[in-house]
Amino acid sequence: MSPVAPSEYPPPFESSDVIGRPTDPEDDRIEVGVAIVGGGPAGLACANKVMQLLEDEPELTEKLGEVPVAVVEKGKVPGAHLLSGANMRPSAMQELFPDLDPSEWPVYQEVTKDAVYFLTSKAAFPVKPMPPNFRNHGNYVTSVSKLGRFLADKAEEAGVYILPETSADKLLVEDRVVRGVRSGDRGRGKNGEELGNFEPGNDLIARATVLAEGTLGHLSYAAMDHFDLHGADPQRWELGVKEVWEVKEPLDRVIHTLGWPLRWSGKYAEAGGSFIYPMGEDKICIGLVVGLDYTDATFSCHDALQLMKTHPFVKKLIDGGKRVAWGAKTIPSGGYWSMPKRLSVPGMVMAGDNAGMVNIAELKGVHYAMHAGMYAAEAIVDALKQDSVNFEAYDEKVHNSVIEKDIYRSRNMRQPLSKGLIAGGIFGSMMVATKGAFPGGHWKNEDDAEVGMKLGKAADKYPEPDNELTFNKLDSVFLSGNATRDDAPNHIRVQTRVPKEIAQTWVSMCPAQVYEIPEEQLESGDAEVDVHITASNCVQCGAITAKGGRLTLPEGGDGPLYQEV
Ligand SMILES: Cc1cc2nc3c(=O)[nH]c(=O)nc-3n(C[C@H](O)[C@H](O)[C@H](O)COP(=O)(O)OP(=O)(O)OC[C@H]3O[C@@H](n4cnc5c(N)ncnc54)[C@H](O)[C@@H]3O)c2cc1C
Ligand code: SF4
């Protein structure tokens, strides 16, 4: 059978559905100075920085009114939807809080030792010398959900108004100027009907709107369509699944692995690797990150991670321990060529993962997101002082910063990895060694949804869950603290009658068991099957948007409640 691409079955969704003019009567509109969508590293660094800058700007503070800065966050609390490695470069924390000692940051430890291993199914070989992109000395291991709570507390202390459990559902645009966002309705039933506790959303009108929605930002991608901001290449993503384990023996180093359980051959395009980080004396985290351009419809990142834990080298690290947290999220990996061509339009800027600010060669994004948030704050405060909503100075700041410099250096590094581990490894090493000079030119990023999918054999090797070392998806979702109402409207947009290859891709890819093919259709041999959706399992990792569907915004407060991933 010939491969089928998910992009041939686009989701029933139009960007124009989420862009519109304010609709509340003038008196009912909520007015704020700066509206920040997303309480992640980018949004919260921006919020803190705006407040710091306003300390020297009494006139502007007065003009911005009672709520100078509001952060709209869809998670139940700040940090609830944040997941990362997270091996963090310290530069942004140092810049944002120059008076805080690292011992006061929400981190587990400074990285003093690191190692990279190449795994076969039975053995682990140290990779020496250590590839420079894996060197992490001087970085700090944190939990980004804890970091989010910390940054939100600091922001609130400084006077920022944080609106948790609130999704920004619509971008408000008038005469091509962004005027703010509209929050989503609450209390709708499965068919969109108003329940007893129904509350309509509100227009939040702002002088400046910062979209800091993270990976696959819903409004950000709609804004890129509306204002024609897409970069030279399409964005591409990796999916990461992560677990936190309480362990008997502390881990003394940061570990990355390459190779098994991912298949080496270019025909599978299973590009990625694992991260295993110490989290203090009694915990470690272990995660697997895989590019969403793989070709086998039966590949599952969740189950590949379960398989990886059965490897003697990995098993030894968690033996006798207990899994205490789990989560999944995508990471943009297109790098320089996929970044939006402009980061600002009148009234609005984009910062962080939604603008592709990730250096995937080093698996780093937290500090870039925070630096971008701070640059956005500076540009916005400068412009608002002059009653202007032209934030182009922000584009310039990012352009001349470490963000663009680093991401440019690894601009052609992700692309060859889709050609298999050996070819990708050779090109990747040359690129690292020459600081980006080789291979030169522009290596194009493919759209993940345009990759043809085949029914292969990846799933044959996945272990049966034993509930000690290996687990099924539903147990994993339970551990994420997911609390989405069963009777909430379906927020996943996909076609529900598609070729088996596409349906199986979604079933296997989704780490939260949202999609199912009815048993009898699986056996039937029919080319097309139905896709059943249990949207309440969704942990909002974003992968479906990369692979032919669209994750829209569920009601604020739904989704995972990450504490320490
Ligand atoms: C598995 C994995 C491992 C990683 N490892 C590392 C690492 O070791 N080191 C590193 O530096 N980086 C790492 N990264 C990347 C890093 O986590 C991201 O670059 C960083 O978190 C981006 O920050 P952000 O603020 O842009 O977005 P996010 O952290 O995604 O935050 C966005 C926030 O916006 C909220 N939001 C989104 N849309 C809306 C909306 N419309 N309304 C309301 N709220 C909204 C979300 O709920 C979320 O809280 C990793 C990422 C993953 C997934
Ligand atoms: S349904 Fe939710 S959890 Fe599943 S792949 Fe899509 S976004 Fe991720």
XYZ file of C-alpha atoms and ligand atoms in Angstrom:
626
model
C 0.000 0.000 0.000
C 1.287 3.454 -0.776
C 1.920 5.844 2.120
C -0.761 8.398 3.025
C 0.008 11.873 4.368
C -2.119 13.320 7.190
C -2.141 16.673 5.363
C -4.471 15.090 2.775
C -7.138 14.979 5.520
C -7.042 18.511 6.952
C -8.987 19.343 10.097
C -12.310 21.184 9.977
C -10.825 24.450 11.267
C -10.163 27.915 9.842
C -7.827 30.436 11.439
C -10.395 33.128 10.719
C -12.685 31.362 13.274
C -10.479 32.680 16.077
C -9.786 36.214 14.830
C -12.384 38.938 15.149
C -13.379 42.313 16.477
C -14.319 42.938 20.106
C -17.981 42.069 20.651
C -18.709 43.023 24.275
C -20.431 46.403 24.778
C -17.821 49.056 25.653
C -18.793 49.126 29.341
C -18.398 45.356 29.740
C -14.902 45.197 28.295
C -12.029 44.535 30.681
C -9.231 47.024 30.084
C -5.631 46.163 30.913
C -2.277 47.675 29.981
C -0.395 44.639 28.671
C -2.233 41.340 28.104
C 0.084 38.338 28.113
C -1.309 35.071 26.791
C 0.471 32.165 28.435
C 2.052 31.794 31.855
C 5.164 29.941 30.726
C 8.797 31.088 30.888
C 8.263 33.614 28.055
C 5.033 35.151 29.339
C 6.049 35.295 32.980
C 9.520 36.700 32.267
C 7.780 39.376 30.210
C 5.309 40.134 33.013
C 8.069 40.462 35.614
C 10.198 42.624 33.348
C 7.358 45.010 32.483
C 6.728 45.553 36.199
C 10.437 46.153 36.845
C 10.564 48.719 34.046
C 7.384 50.433 35.222
C 9.031 51.165 38.580
C 10.872 53.996 36.792
C 7.864 55.075 34.718
C 5.170 56.541 37.012
C 3.488 58.400 34.156
C 3.098 55.295 32.018
C 2.015 53.215 35.022
C -0.741 55.755 35.632
C -1.805 55.552 31.981
C -1.951 51.751 32.023
C -4.685 51.844 34.634
C -5.636 49.545 37.480
C -4.297 46.400 35.807
C -0.995 47.311 34.146
C -0.202 43.677 33.294
C -2.487 40.621 33.120
C -1.367 37.059 32.357
C -4.005 34.752 30.905
C -3.190 31.097 31.641
C -5.359 28.130 30.666
C -3.880 25.770 33.269
C -5.579 25.354 36.630
C -2.635 27.184 38.205
C 0.513 28.659 36.671
C 2.821 25.763 35.805
C -0.019 23.240 35.415
C 0.567 22.954 31.664
C 4.337 23.376 31.707
C 6.612 20.454 30.902
C 10.250 20.480 29.942
C 13.544 18.571 30.495
C 14.542 20.866 32.109
C 18.188 21.504 31.889
C 18.250 25.281 31.969
C 20.908 27.754 30.947
C 21.132 30.314 33.769
C 21.551 33.505 31.698
C 17.901 34.573 31.718
C 17.356 33.971 35.437
C 20.524 35.956 36.173
C 19.342 38.825 34.027
C 15.773 38.896 35.350
C 16.684 38.565 39.027
C 20.233 39.924 39.365
C 19.934 40.057 43.155
C 18.832 36.451 43.592
C 21.416 33.810 44.292
C 20.920 30.531 42.349
C 20.309 28.851 45.721
C 17.035 30.841 45.769
C 15.949 29.659 42.292
C 13.540 26.724 41.985
C 16.247 24.315 40.790
C 17.471 20.909 41.938
C 21.154 21.309 41.221
C 23.855 22.712 39.037
C 25.125 20.304 36.396
C 28.696 19.271 37.146
C 28.936 16.003 35.207
C 27.378 14.834 31.999
C 27.566 11.865 29.674
C 26.193 10.699 26.326
C 25.608 7.026 25.524
C 24.789 5.221 22.345
C 22.341 2.400 23.055
C 21.911 -0.872 21.241
C 19.128 -3.147 22.474
C 21.432 -4.704 25.103
C 24.432 -2.424 25.591
C 25.320 1.215 26.269
C 28.486 2.717 24.774
C 29.800 6.063 26.065
C 30.163 8.600 23.247
C 33.595 10.221 23.555
C 34.622 12.909 23.136
C 31.345 14.412 24.284
C 29.625 16.261 21.389
C 29.702 19.974 22.382
C 25.938 20.370 21.966
C 25.427 17.903 24.829
C 27.740 19.732 27.245
C 25.720 21.071 30.126
C 28.261 22.091 32.757
C 27.062 25.179 34.578
C 23.426 24.677 33.631
C 20.748 23.925 36.224
C 18.246 21.090 36.367
C 14.797 22.394 37.185
C 11.169 21.461 36.744
C 9.571 24.008 34.451
C 6.198 23.549 36.164
C 7.894 24.592 39.420
C 9.708 27.394 37.617
C 6.349 28.616 36.314
C 4.895 28.748 39.818
C 7.973 30.620 41.056
C 7.856 33.192 38.245
C 4.114 33.644 38.746
C 4.585 34.281 42.485
C 7.260 36.868 41.721
C 5.007 38.502 39.141
C 2.059 38.645 41.548
C 4.254 40.151 44.255
C 5.174 42.862 41.725
C 1.515 43.620 40.981
C 0.747 41.436 37.931
C -2.809 40.173 37.695
C -2.757 36.445 36.894
C -5.898 34.864 35.464
C -5.534 31.085 35.771
C -8.134 28.659 34.374
C -8.684 31.103 31.531
C -8.086 30.331 27.896
C -7.557 33.131 25.404
C -9.903 31.899 22.723
C -9.907 34.654 20.157
C -7.481 37.341 18.994
C -9.204 40.709 18.829
C -8.158 42.652 15.755
C -9.517 45.952 14.437
C -8.157 47.641 11.329
C -5.168 45.278 11.410
C -4.211 46.362 14.922
C -4.367 43.752 17.688
C -6.602 45.038 20.499
C -6.412 42.139 22.939
C -7.987 38.716 23.343
C -11.328 37.214 24.218
C -11.461 34.574 26.936
C -13.304 31.323 26.313
C -16.782 30.505 27.588
C -17.102 28.237 30.589
C -19.808 25.725 31.406
C -20.806 24.416 27.994
C -22.006 20.836 27.484
C -20.907 18.217 24.980
C -22.900 19.758 22.140
C -21.998 23.322 22.993
C -25.202 23.893 24.972
C -25.151 26.236 27.980
C -25.134 24.328 31.281
C -26.403 25.696 34.615
C -22.958 27.100 35.465
C -22.463 28.783 32.058
C -20.322 31.924 32.026
C -19.600 33.700 28.748
C -16.062 34.829 27.948
C -14.952 38.453 28.071
C -13.133 40.856 25.809
C -9.821 41.772 27.387
C -8.727 44.993 25.725
C -5.019 45.803 25.940
C -2.602 48.390 24.619
C -0.138 45.577 23.966
C -0.794 41.859 23.538
C 1.996 39.354 24.019
C 1.377 35.892 22.593
C 3.535 33.548 24.674
C 1.473 30.418 24.136
C 4.335 27.990 23.767
C 4.532 25.134 21.294
C 1.731 25.063 18.692
C 0.152 28.227 20.064
C -3.425 28.275 18.907
C -3.832 32.037 18.492
C -0.230 32.468 17.393
C -0.632 30.230 14.341
C -3.940 31.898 13.505
C -2.170 35.283 13.783
C 0.632 34.046 11.511
C -1.989 33.108 8.904
C -3.901 36.366 9.306
C -0.895 38.701 9.197
C 1.180 36.538 6.818
C 4.014 35.995 9.287
C 5.065 32.430 8.461
C 8.787 31.872 8.003
C 10.624 30.488 4.997
C 9.910 26.850 5.952
C 7.004 25.219 7.739
C 7.487 24.619 11.468
C 8.188 21.046 12.551
C 7.925 19.419 15.977
C 9.225 16.684 18.238
C 7.087 14.945 20.827
C 8.559 14.436 24.289
C 7.194 12.027 26.885
C 8.640 12.361 30.359
C 8.415 10.519 33.678
C 9.698 11.425 37.138
C 10.867 8.562 39.338
C 11.618 8.381 43.038
C 14.803 6.343 43.169
C 16.929 4.612 45.778
C 20.310 5.843 44.489
C 20.937 9.457 43.539
C 22.125 10.072 39.978
C 25.362 12.056 39.817
C 25.206 13.255 36.204
C 23.071 14.441 33.347
C 22.694 11.678 30.750
C 21.589 11.782 27.127
C 21.203 8.679 24.980
C 21.021 8.120 21.232
C 20.070 5.045 19.243
C 17.827 2.248 20.575
C 14.839 2.016 20.923
C 14.649 4.337 17.887
C 15.421 2.606 14.605
C 18.496 3.828 12.753
C 17.350 3.479 9.191
C 16.413 6.608 7.258
C 13.247 4.935 5.996
C 11.722 5.167 9.506
C 12.991 8.713 10.177
C 12.895 8.097 13.935
C 15.130 11.006 14.919
C 15.586 11.744 18.605
C 16.980 10.519 21.877
C 16.485 10.428 25.588
C 17.322 12.660 28.531
C 17.869 11.403 32.069
C 18.415 14.138 34.634
C 19.002 14.063 38.397
C 16.399 15.880 40.498
C 18.081 16.133 43.876
C 18.994 13.127 45.994
C 15.889 11.020 45.593
C 14.412 11.641 42.148
C 15.369 11.453 38.506
C 13.476 12.238 35.353
C 13.606 10.237 32.193
C 12.204 11.333 28.872
C 12.217 10.409 25.211
C 12.005 13.000 22.441
C 11.196 11.958 18.861
C 10.657 14.007 15.701
C 7.111 13.890 14.358
C 8.325 13.235 10.838
C 8.638 9.487 11.474
C 6.927 7.285 8.909
C 5.597 4.220 10.764
C 1.960 4.769 11.744
C 2.318 2.304 14.637
C 5.168 4.245 16.308
C 4.300 5.519 19.795
C 6.624 7.779 21.766
C 4.851 6.788 25.004
C 5.389 3.090 24.369
C 8.922 3.546 23.038
C 9.758 5.185 26.383
C 8.267 2.173 28.201
C 10.472 -0.074 26.060
C 13.512 2.060 26.752
C 13.087 1.583 30.504
C 13.567 -2.175 30.043
C 17.127 -1.601 28.763
C 19.620 -2.880 31.381
C 21.451 0.480 31.473
C 18.255 2.478 32.058
C 16.511 -0.078 34.252
C 19.435 -0.054 36.686
C 18.877 3.678 37.299
C 15.235 3.282 38.350
C 15.209 -0.266 39.728
C 13.192 -0.510 42.941
C 11.959 3.047 42.426
C 8.477 4.460 41.895
C 7.043 6.500 39.045
C 5.584 9.670 40.584
C 4.846 11.950 37.630
C 4.254 11.736 33.903
C 3.561 14.171 31.086
C 3.922 14.836 27.370
C 4.465 17.894 25.219
C 5.742 18.902 21.797
C 8.778 21.074 21.065
C 9.168 23.139 17.892
C 12.315 21.974 16.130
C 12.364 23.697 12.739
C 14.803 26.277 14.108
C 15.966 29.309 12.180
C 14.281 28.634 8.812
C 10.912 28.031 10.457
C 10.866 31.100 12.688
C 8.185 33.652 11.755
C 9.459 36.287 9.347
C 8.244 38.994 11.741
C 7.637 38.693 15.476
C 5.488 41.782 15.869
C 2.523 43.448 14.239
C 0.832 46.627 15.462
C -0.398 45.919 18.983
C 1.117 42.423 19.308
C 4.342 40.447 19.707
C 5.120 36.724 19.855
C 7.733 35.283 22.218
C 9.054 31.820 23.044
C 8.172 28.429 21.579
C 5.251 29.743 19.529
C 7.810 31.753 17.583
C 10.074 28.686 17.244
C 12.752 29.932 19.668
C 14.273 26.527 20.390
C 17.768 25.261 19.708
C 16.892 21.628 19.164
C 20.513 20.537 18.741
C 20.987 21.404 22.413
C 17.373 20.789 23.520
C 17.206 24.304 24.929
C 14.304 26.729 24.916
C 13.615 27.885 28.478
C 16.224 30.650 28.588
C 15.476 31.801 25.017
C 11.782 32.089 25.923
C 12.643 34.146 28.990
C 15.081 36.399 27.131
C 12.456 36.943 24.418
C 9.863 37.820 27.071
C 12.228 40.406 28.522
C 13.020 41.915 25.104
C 9.289 42.121 24.434
C 8.798 43.950 27.739
C 11.499 46.493 26.889
C 10.148 47.161 23.398
C 6.576 47.461 24.635
C 7.374 49.840 27.493
C 9.455 52.046 25.167
C 6.672 52.176 22.576
C 3.838 52.744 25.053
C 5.742 55.682 26.565
C 5.291 57.325 23.184
C 1.673 56.183 22.849
C 2.724 53.904 20.024
C 1.689 50.299 19.331
C 4.553 49.739 16.924
C 6.728 47.097 18.603
C 9.178 46.491 15.753
C 12.061 47.268 18.105
C 11.372 43.821 19.565
C 12.147 42.135 16.223
C 15.412 44.007 16.142
C 16.325 43.006 19.701
C 15.714 39.304 18.989
C 17.566 39.561 15.702
C 20.691 40.880 17.436
C 20.485 38.559 20.419
C 21.804 35.221 21.594
C 18.444 33.730 20.549
C 18.897 34.257 16.847
C 22.663 33.772 16.968
C 22.403 30.299 18.548
C 19.450 29.180 16.485
C 21.132 30.337 13.288
C 24.239 28.330 14.182
C 22.273 25.068 14.269
C 20.004 26.014 11.351
C 20.712 22.908 9.241
C 21.184 20.402 12.011
C 17.759 18.862 12.498
C 17.031 18.254 8.812
C 19.652 15.525 8.107
C 18.564 13.552 11.192
C 15.458 12.553 9.231
C 17.792 10.665 6.907
C 18.714 8.188 9.622
C 21.080 8.142 12.552
C 24.307 7.524 10.628
C 23.876 10.117 7.882
C 22.265 12.536 10.344
C 24.985 11.920 12.923
C 27.774 12.624 10.428
C 26.213 15.871 9.163
C 25.197 16.902 12.669
C 28.724 16.386 14.062
C 30.248 18.371 11.197
C 27.823 21.170 11.831
C 28.641 21.260 15.538
C 32.387 21.079 14.841
C 32.255 23.960 12.339
C 29.869 26.046 14.488
C 27.259 25.909 11.770
C 29.457 26.665 8.761
C 29.004 23.157 7.280
C 26.704 22.133 5.696
C 25.981 25.619 4.450
C 23.038 26.796 2.400
C 19.430 26.321 3.341
C 18.303 22.775 4.122
C 14.551 22.815 3.901
C 12.277 21.628 6.702
C 9.424 19.379 5.624
C 5.969 19.726 7.107
C 5.426 16.784 9.540
C 1.873 16.395 8.275
C 3.102 15.927 4.701
C 5.150 12.833 5.525
C 3.530 9.684 4.096
C 2.552 7.176 6.793
C 2.717 3.373 6.445
C 1.500 0.597 8.719
C 4.806 -0.818 9.966
C 6.030 -2.934 12.817
C 7.234 -0.474 15.479
C 4.517 -1.579 17.892
C 5.560 -5.251 17.779
C 8.385 -4.577 20.248
C 6.478 -2.555 22.853
C 6.289 -4.313 26.228
C 3.071 -5.337 27.966
C 2.716 -2.966 30.939
C 3.753 -4.606 34.227
C 2.645 -1.591 36.318
C 6.009 -1.457 38.041
C 8.439 -0.476 35.328
C 6.133 -0.099 32.357
C 2.647 1.411 32.176
C -0.225 1.898 29.781
C -1.336 5.282 28.482
C -4.409 5.615 30.672
C -2.391 5.077 33.865
C 0.027 7.686 32.604
C -2.756 10.200 31.966
C -4.074 9.587 35.476
C -0.660 10.496 36.873
C -0.692 13.791 34.961
C -3.521 15.007 37.213
C -5.724 15.521 34.148
C -9.116 16.799 35.190
C -11.037 17.469 31.995
C -14.814 17.116 32.322
C -16.220 14.093 30.478
C -19.157 16.196 29.280
C -17.045 19.099 27.948
C -17.276 19.948 24.236
C -14.743 18.124 22.049
C -11.792 20.452 21.486
C -9.975 18.174 19.014
C -10.587 18.917 15.341
C -9.859 15.966 13.043
C -11.641 14.227 10.219
C -13.347 11.193 11.715
C -13.415 8.898 8.656
C -9.908 8.487 7.260
C -7.555 5.842 5.795
C -6.404 3.299 8.342
C -2.814 4.628 8.110
C -3.928 8.066 9.298
C -6.213 6.760 12.027
C -3.477 4.440 13.292
C -0.964 7.311 13.267
C -3.210 9.284 15.626
C -4.019 6.274 17.821
C -0.345 5.381 18.281
C 1.061 8.916 18.425
C -1.311 10.293 21.055
C 0.320 9.658 24.423
C -3.033 10.041 26.191
C -5.202 7.496 24.360
C -7.601 10.014 22.907
C -8.152 8.219 19.584
C -9.527 4.756 18.954
C -10.496 2.726 15.905
C -13.511 0.508 16.622
C -12.327 -3.087 17.126
C -14.443 -4.571 14.324
C -13.106 -2.026 11.809
C -9.523 -2.813 12.755
C -10.063 -6.406 11.721
C -12.206 -5.604 8.677
C -9.528 -4.874 6.088
C -11.428 -1.740 4.997
C -9.194 1.006 3.662
C -11.065 3.715 5.607
C -12.047 3.535 9.272
C -13.808 5.679 11.873
C -11.862 7.578 14.509
C -13.489 7.768 17.960
C -12.329 10.563 20.224
C -12.185 10.689 24.035
C -11.218 14.349 24.309
C -11.250 14.324 28.125
C -8.006 12.257 28.112
C -6.117 14.963 26.197
C -3.058 16.418 27.940
C -2.723 19.168 25.306
C 0.702 18.036 24.095
C -0.045 19.568 20.684
C 1.093 16.622 18.555
C -2.210 16.302 16.728
C -1.794 19.802 15.252
C 1.574 18.760 13.832
C 0.165 15.610 12.304
C -2.972 16.597 10.434
C -5.457 17.714 13.106
C -5.948 20.758 15.282
C -5.853 21.074 19.040
C -8.181 23.941 19.890
C -8.623 25.376 23.354
C -10.660 23.452 25.865
C -12.311 25.267 28.760
C -9.798 27.025 31.023
C -8.655 24.789 33.880
C -9.050 21.570 31.879
C -6.077 19.377 31.064
C -3.153 18.214 33.156
C -2.107 19.510 36.526
C 1.638 19.074 36.265
C 3.459 19.619 39.548
C 7.031 18.605 38.916
C 7.649 17.650 35.258
C 10.141 17.077 26.596
C 10.769 18.438 26.571
C 12.064 18.606 27.042
C 12.644 19.860 27.012
N 13.873 20.020 27.575
C 14.394 21.250 27.687
C 15.587 21.454 28.443
O 16.145 20.520 29.032
N 16.083 22.721 28.519
C 15.470 23.776 27.915
O 15.967 24.907 28.019
N 14.332 23.612 27.197
C 13.779 22.377 27.085
N 12.584 22.216 26.421
C 11.948 23.378 25.750
C 11.309 24.310 26.772
O 10.506 23.596 27.659
C 10.472 25.356 26.041
O 11.297 25.980 25.089
C 9.919 26.427 26.989
O 9.116 25.850 27.970
C 9.129 27.455 26.188
O 8.535 28.392 27.026
P 7.258 29.219 26.527
O 6.921 30.148 27.631
O 7.498 29.731 25.183
O 6.098 28.137 26.359
P 5.428 27.084 27.386
O 6.443 26.632 28.364
O 4.809 26.078 26.539
O 4.315 27.942 28.112
C 3.171 28.385 27.442
C 2.032 28.596 28.426
O 0.956 29.230 27.741
C -0.282 28.642 28.107
N -1.188 28.876 26.988
C -1.012 28.509 25.691
N -2.006 28.972 24.920
C -2.850 29.626 25.733
C -4.058 30.328 25.492
N -4.539 30.527 24.266
N -4.709 30.851 26.563
C -4.187 30.729 27.810
N -3.021 30.095 28.085
C -2.355 29.566 27.054
C 0.085 27.192 28.340
O -0.871 26.561 29.173
C 1.460 27.314 29.008
O 1.337 27.437 30.399
C 11.951 20.973 26.448
C 10.644 20.812 25.991
C 10.047 19.563 26.070
C 8.633 19.414 25.620
S -5.263 14.532 21.558
Fe -4.219 15.821 23.043
S -2.766 14.469 24.051
Fe -3.413 13.431 22.182
S -1.906 13.996 20.626
Fe -3.560 15.463 20.490
S -2.930 17.163 21.781
Fe -1.666 15.394 22.369
